[in-house]
PDB file of C-alpha atoms in Angstrom:
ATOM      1  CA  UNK A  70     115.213 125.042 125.299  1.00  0.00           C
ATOM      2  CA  UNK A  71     113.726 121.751 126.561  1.00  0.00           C
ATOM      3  CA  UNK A  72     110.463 121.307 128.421  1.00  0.00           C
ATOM      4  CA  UNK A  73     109.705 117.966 130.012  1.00  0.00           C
ATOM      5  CA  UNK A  74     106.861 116.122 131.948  1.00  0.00           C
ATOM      6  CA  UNK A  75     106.578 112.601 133.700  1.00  0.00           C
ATOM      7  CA  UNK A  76     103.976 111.032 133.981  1.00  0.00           C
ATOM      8  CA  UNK A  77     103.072 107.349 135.140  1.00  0.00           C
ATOM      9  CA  UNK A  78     101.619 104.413 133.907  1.00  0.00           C
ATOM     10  CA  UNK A  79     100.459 101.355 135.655  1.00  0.00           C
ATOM     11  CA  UNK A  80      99.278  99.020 132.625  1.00  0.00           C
ATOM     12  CA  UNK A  81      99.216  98.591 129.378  1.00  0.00           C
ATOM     13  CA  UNK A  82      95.839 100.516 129.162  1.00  0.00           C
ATOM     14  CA  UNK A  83      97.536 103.491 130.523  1.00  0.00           C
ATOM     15  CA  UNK A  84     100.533 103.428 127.945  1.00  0.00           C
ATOM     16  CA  UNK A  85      98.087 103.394 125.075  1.00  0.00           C
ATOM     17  CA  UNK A  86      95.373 105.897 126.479  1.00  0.00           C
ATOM     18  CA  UNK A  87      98.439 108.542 126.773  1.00  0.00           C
ATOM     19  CA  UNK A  88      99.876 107.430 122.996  1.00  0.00           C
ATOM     20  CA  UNK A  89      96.503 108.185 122.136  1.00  0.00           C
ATOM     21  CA  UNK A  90      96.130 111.449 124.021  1.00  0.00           C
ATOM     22  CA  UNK A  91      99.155 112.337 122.360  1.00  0.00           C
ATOM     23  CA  UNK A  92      97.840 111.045 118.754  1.00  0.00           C
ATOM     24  CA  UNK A  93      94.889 113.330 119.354  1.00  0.00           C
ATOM     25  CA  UNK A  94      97.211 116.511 119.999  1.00  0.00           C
ATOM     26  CA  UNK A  95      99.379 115.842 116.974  1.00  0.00           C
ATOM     27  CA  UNK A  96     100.009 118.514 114.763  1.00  0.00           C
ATOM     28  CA  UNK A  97     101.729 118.168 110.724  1.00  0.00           C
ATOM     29  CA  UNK A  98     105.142 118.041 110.895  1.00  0.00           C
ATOM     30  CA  UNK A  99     105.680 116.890 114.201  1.00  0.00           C
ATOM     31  CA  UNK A 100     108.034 114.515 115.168  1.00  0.00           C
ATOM     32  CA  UNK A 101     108.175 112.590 117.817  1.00  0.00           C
ATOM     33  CA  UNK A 102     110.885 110.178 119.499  1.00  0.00           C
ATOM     34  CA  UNK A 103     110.508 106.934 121.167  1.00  0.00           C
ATOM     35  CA  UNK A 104     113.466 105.271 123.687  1.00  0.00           C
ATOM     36  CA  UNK A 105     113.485 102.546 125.913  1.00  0.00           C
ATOM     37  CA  UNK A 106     114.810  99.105 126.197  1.00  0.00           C
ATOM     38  CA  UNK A 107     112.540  96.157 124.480  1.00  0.00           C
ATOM     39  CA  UNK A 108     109.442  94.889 126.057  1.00  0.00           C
ATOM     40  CA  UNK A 109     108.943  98.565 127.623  1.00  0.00           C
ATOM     41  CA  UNK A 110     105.747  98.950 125.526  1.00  0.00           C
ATOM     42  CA  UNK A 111     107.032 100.982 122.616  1.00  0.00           C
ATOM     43  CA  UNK A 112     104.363  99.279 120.560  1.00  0.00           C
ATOM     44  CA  UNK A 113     101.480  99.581 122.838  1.00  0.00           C
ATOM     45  CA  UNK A 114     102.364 103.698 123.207  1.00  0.00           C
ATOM     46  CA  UNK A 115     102.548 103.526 119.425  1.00  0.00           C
ATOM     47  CA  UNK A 116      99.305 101.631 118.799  1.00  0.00           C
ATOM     48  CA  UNK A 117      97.325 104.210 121.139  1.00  0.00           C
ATOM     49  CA  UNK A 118      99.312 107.249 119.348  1.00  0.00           C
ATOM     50  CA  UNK A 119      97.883 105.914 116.059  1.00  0.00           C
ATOM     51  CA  UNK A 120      94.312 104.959 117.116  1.00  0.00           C
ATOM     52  CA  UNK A 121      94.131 108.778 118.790  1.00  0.00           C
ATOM     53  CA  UNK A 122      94.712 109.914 114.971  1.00  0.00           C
ATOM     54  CA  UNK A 123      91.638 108.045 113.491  1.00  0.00           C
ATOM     55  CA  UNK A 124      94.334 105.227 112.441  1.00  0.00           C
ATOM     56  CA  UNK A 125      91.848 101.897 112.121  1.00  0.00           C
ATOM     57  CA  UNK A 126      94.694  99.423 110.759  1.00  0.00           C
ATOM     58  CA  UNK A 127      96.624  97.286 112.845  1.00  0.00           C
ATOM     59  CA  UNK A 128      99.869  98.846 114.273  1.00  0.00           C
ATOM     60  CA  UNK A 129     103.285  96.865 114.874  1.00  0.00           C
ATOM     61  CA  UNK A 130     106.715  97.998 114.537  1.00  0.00           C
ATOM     62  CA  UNK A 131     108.533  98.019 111.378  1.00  0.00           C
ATOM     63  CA  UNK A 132     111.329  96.209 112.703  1.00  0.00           C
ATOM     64  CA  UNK A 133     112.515  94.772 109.105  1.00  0.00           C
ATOM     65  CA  UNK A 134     111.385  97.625 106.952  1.00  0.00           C
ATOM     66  CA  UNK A 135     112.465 100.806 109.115  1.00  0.00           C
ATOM     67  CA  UNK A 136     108.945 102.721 107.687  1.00  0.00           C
ATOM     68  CA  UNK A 137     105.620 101.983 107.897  1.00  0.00           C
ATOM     69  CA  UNK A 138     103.547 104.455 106.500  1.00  0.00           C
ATOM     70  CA  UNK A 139      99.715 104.930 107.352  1.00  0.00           C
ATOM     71  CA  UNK A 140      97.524 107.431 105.250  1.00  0.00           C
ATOM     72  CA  UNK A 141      93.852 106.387 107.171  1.00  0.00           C
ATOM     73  CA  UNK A 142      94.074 109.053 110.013  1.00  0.00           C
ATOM     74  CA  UNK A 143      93.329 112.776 110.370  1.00  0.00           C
ATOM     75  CA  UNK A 144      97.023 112.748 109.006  1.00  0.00           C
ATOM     76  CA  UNK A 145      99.572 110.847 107.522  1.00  0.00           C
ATOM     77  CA  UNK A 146     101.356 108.768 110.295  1.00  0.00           C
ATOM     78  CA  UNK A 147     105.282 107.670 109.970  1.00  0.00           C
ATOM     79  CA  UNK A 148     106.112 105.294 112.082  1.00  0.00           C
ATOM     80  CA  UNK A 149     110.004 104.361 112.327  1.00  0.00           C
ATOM     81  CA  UNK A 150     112.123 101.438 113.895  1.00  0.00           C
ATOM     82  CA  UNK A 151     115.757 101.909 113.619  1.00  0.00           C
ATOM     83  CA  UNK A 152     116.685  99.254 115.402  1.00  0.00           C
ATOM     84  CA  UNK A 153     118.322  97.655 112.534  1.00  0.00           C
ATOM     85  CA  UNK A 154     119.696 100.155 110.739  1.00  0.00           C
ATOM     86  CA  UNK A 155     123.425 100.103 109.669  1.00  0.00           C
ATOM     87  CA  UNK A 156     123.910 103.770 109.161  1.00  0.00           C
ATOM     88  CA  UNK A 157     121.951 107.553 108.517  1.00  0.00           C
ATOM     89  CA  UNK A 158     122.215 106.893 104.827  1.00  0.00           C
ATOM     90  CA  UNK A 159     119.487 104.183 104.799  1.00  0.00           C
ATOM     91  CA  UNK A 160     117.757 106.892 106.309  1.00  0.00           C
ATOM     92  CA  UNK A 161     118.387 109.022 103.009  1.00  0.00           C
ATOM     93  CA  UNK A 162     117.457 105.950 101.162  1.00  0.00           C
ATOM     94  CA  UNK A 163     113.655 105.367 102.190  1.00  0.00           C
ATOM     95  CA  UNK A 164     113.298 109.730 102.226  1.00  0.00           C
ATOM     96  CA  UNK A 165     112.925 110.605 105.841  1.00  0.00           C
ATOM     97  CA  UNK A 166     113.256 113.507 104.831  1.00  0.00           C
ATOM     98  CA  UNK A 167     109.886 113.761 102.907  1.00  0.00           C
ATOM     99  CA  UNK A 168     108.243 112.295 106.112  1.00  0.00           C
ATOM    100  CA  UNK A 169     110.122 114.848 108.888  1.00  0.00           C
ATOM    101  CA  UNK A 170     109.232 117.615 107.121  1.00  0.00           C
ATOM    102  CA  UNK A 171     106.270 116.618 105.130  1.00  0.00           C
ATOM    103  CA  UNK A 172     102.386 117.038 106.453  1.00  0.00           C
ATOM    104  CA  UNK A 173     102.246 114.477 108.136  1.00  0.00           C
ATOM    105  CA  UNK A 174     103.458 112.892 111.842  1.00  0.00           C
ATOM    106  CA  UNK A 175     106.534 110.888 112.507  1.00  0.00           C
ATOM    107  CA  UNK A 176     107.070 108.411 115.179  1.00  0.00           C
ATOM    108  CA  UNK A 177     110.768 107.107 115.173  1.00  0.00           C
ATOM    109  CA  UNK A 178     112.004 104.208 117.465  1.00  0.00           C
ATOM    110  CA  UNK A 179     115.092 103.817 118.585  1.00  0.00           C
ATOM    111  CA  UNK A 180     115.894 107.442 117.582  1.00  0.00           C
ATOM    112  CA  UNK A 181     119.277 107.768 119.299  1.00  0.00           C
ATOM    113  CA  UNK A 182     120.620 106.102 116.883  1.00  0.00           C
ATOM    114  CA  UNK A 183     120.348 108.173 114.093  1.00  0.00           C
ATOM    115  CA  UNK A 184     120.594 112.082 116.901  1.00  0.00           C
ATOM    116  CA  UNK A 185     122.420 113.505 113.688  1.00  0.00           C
ATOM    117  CA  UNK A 186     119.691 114.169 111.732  1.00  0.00           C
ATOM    118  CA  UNK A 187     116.797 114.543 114.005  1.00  0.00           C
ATOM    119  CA  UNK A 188     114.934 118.320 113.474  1.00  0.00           C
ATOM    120  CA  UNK A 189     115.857 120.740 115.580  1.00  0.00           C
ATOM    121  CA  UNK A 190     112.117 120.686 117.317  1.00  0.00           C
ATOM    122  CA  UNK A 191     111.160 116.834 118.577  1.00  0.00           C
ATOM    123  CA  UNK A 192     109.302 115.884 121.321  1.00  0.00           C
ATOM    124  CA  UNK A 193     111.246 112.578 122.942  1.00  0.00           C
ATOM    125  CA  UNK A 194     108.705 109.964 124.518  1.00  0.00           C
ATOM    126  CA  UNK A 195     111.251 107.928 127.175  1.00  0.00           C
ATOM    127  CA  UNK A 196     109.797 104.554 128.236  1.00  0.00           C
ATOM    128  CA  UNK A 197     111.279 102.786 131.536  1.00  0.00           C
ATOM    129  CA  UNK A 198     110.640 100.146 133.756  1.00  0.00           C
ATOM    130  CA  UNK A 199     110.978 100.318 137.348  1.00  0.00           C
ATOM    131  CA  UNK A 200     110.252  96.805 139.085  1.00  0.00           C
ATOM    132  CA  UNK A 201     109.908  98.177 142.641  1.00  0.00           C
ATOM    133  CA  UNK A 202     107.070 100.066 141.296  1.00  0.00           C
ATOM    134  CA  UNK A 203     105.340  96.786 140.145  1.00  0.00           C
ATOM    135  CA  UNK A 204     105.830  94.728 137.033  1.00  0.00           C
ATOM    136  CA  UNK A 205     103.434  96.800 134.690  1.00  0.00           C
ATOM    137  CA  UNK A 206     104.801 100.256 135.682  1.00  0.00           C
ATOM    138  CA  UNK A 207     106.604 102.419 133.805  1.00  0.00           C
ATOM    139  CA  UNK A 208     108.028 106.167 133.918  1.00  0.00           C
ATOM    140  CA  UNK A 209     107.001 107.743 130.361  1.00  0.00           C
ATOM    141  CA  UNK A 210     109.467 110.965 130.281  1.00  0.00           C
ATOM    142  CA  UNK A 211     108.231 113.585 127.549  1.00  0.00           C
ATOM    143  CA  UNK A 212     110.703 116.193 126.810  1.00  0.00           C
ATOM    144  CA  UNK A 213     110.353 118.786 124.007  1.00  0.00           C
ATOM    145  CA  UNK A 214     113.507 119.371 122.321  1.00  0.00           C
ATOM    146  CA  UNK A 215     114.014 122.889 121.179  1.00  0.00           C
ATOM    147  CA  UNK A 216     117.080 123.906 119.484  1.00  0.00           C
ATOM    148  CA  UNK A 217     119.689 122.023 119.560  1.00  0.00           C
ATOM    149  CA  UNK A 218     123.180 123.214 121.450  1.00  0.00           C
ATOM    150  CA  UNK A 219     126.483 121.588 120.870  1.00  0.00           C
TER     151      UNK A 219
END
């Protein structure tokens, strides 16, 4: 069963005030998915996800280390870029499996990439552009993966 929303954003501002709505509303053991092409504002959706858990720290993606891990929020945050990753068993290799189904949250870039071993429950965050809307906009699809049928 899948439920999703759209919703709109016209700046940067927007992006990371609905990240952070979204940071507020997080529950343990949630994870959450983030697609879209570069330069969408991944980062900016993450940074206001983080700040709406109580996460002070700077925020960037973990581009070369796959996890960054921040412990100074209402709960644990796991944020994910697997951009670069060759195959699921790096995946193994760093524990995602501690962090998906641990206490805390889990924010995973480029998630189609590694589909196979996603939960069954997710909520996917999809970032687009759309130029005839105006440089800054962008179409933020959330859909909340239920079980998953093949």
């Amino acid at each position: 069963m899948e439920k999703t929303e759209e919703r709109d954003s016209f700046s940067p501002e927007e992006t990371f005030a609905l990240g952070e709505e979204m940071g507020k509303q997080a529950q343990p053991g949630q994870v959450y998915t983030l697609i879209g092409d570069l330069g969408v504002g991944k980062t900016v959706f993450t940074q206001g996800f983080a700040a709406g858990l109580g996460i002070t720290e700077p925020v960037n993606s973990p581009t070369f280390t796959i996890l960054q891990s921040y412990e100074g929020g209402r709960l644990p945050f796991y944020h994910f870029d697997v951009y670069r990753i060759g195959d699921v068993e790096e995946m193994e290799e760093i524990g995602y499996e501690d962090c998906f189904y641990g206490d805390g949250v889990c924010l995973v870039e480029w998630a189609d990439l590694i589909e196979e071993i996603l939960p069954e429950q997710y909520t996917q965050v999809c970032i687009e552009k759309d130029l005839n809307r105006g440089f800054d906009y962008r179409k933020i699809t959330l859909t909340r993966k239920g079980e998953k049928t093949e």
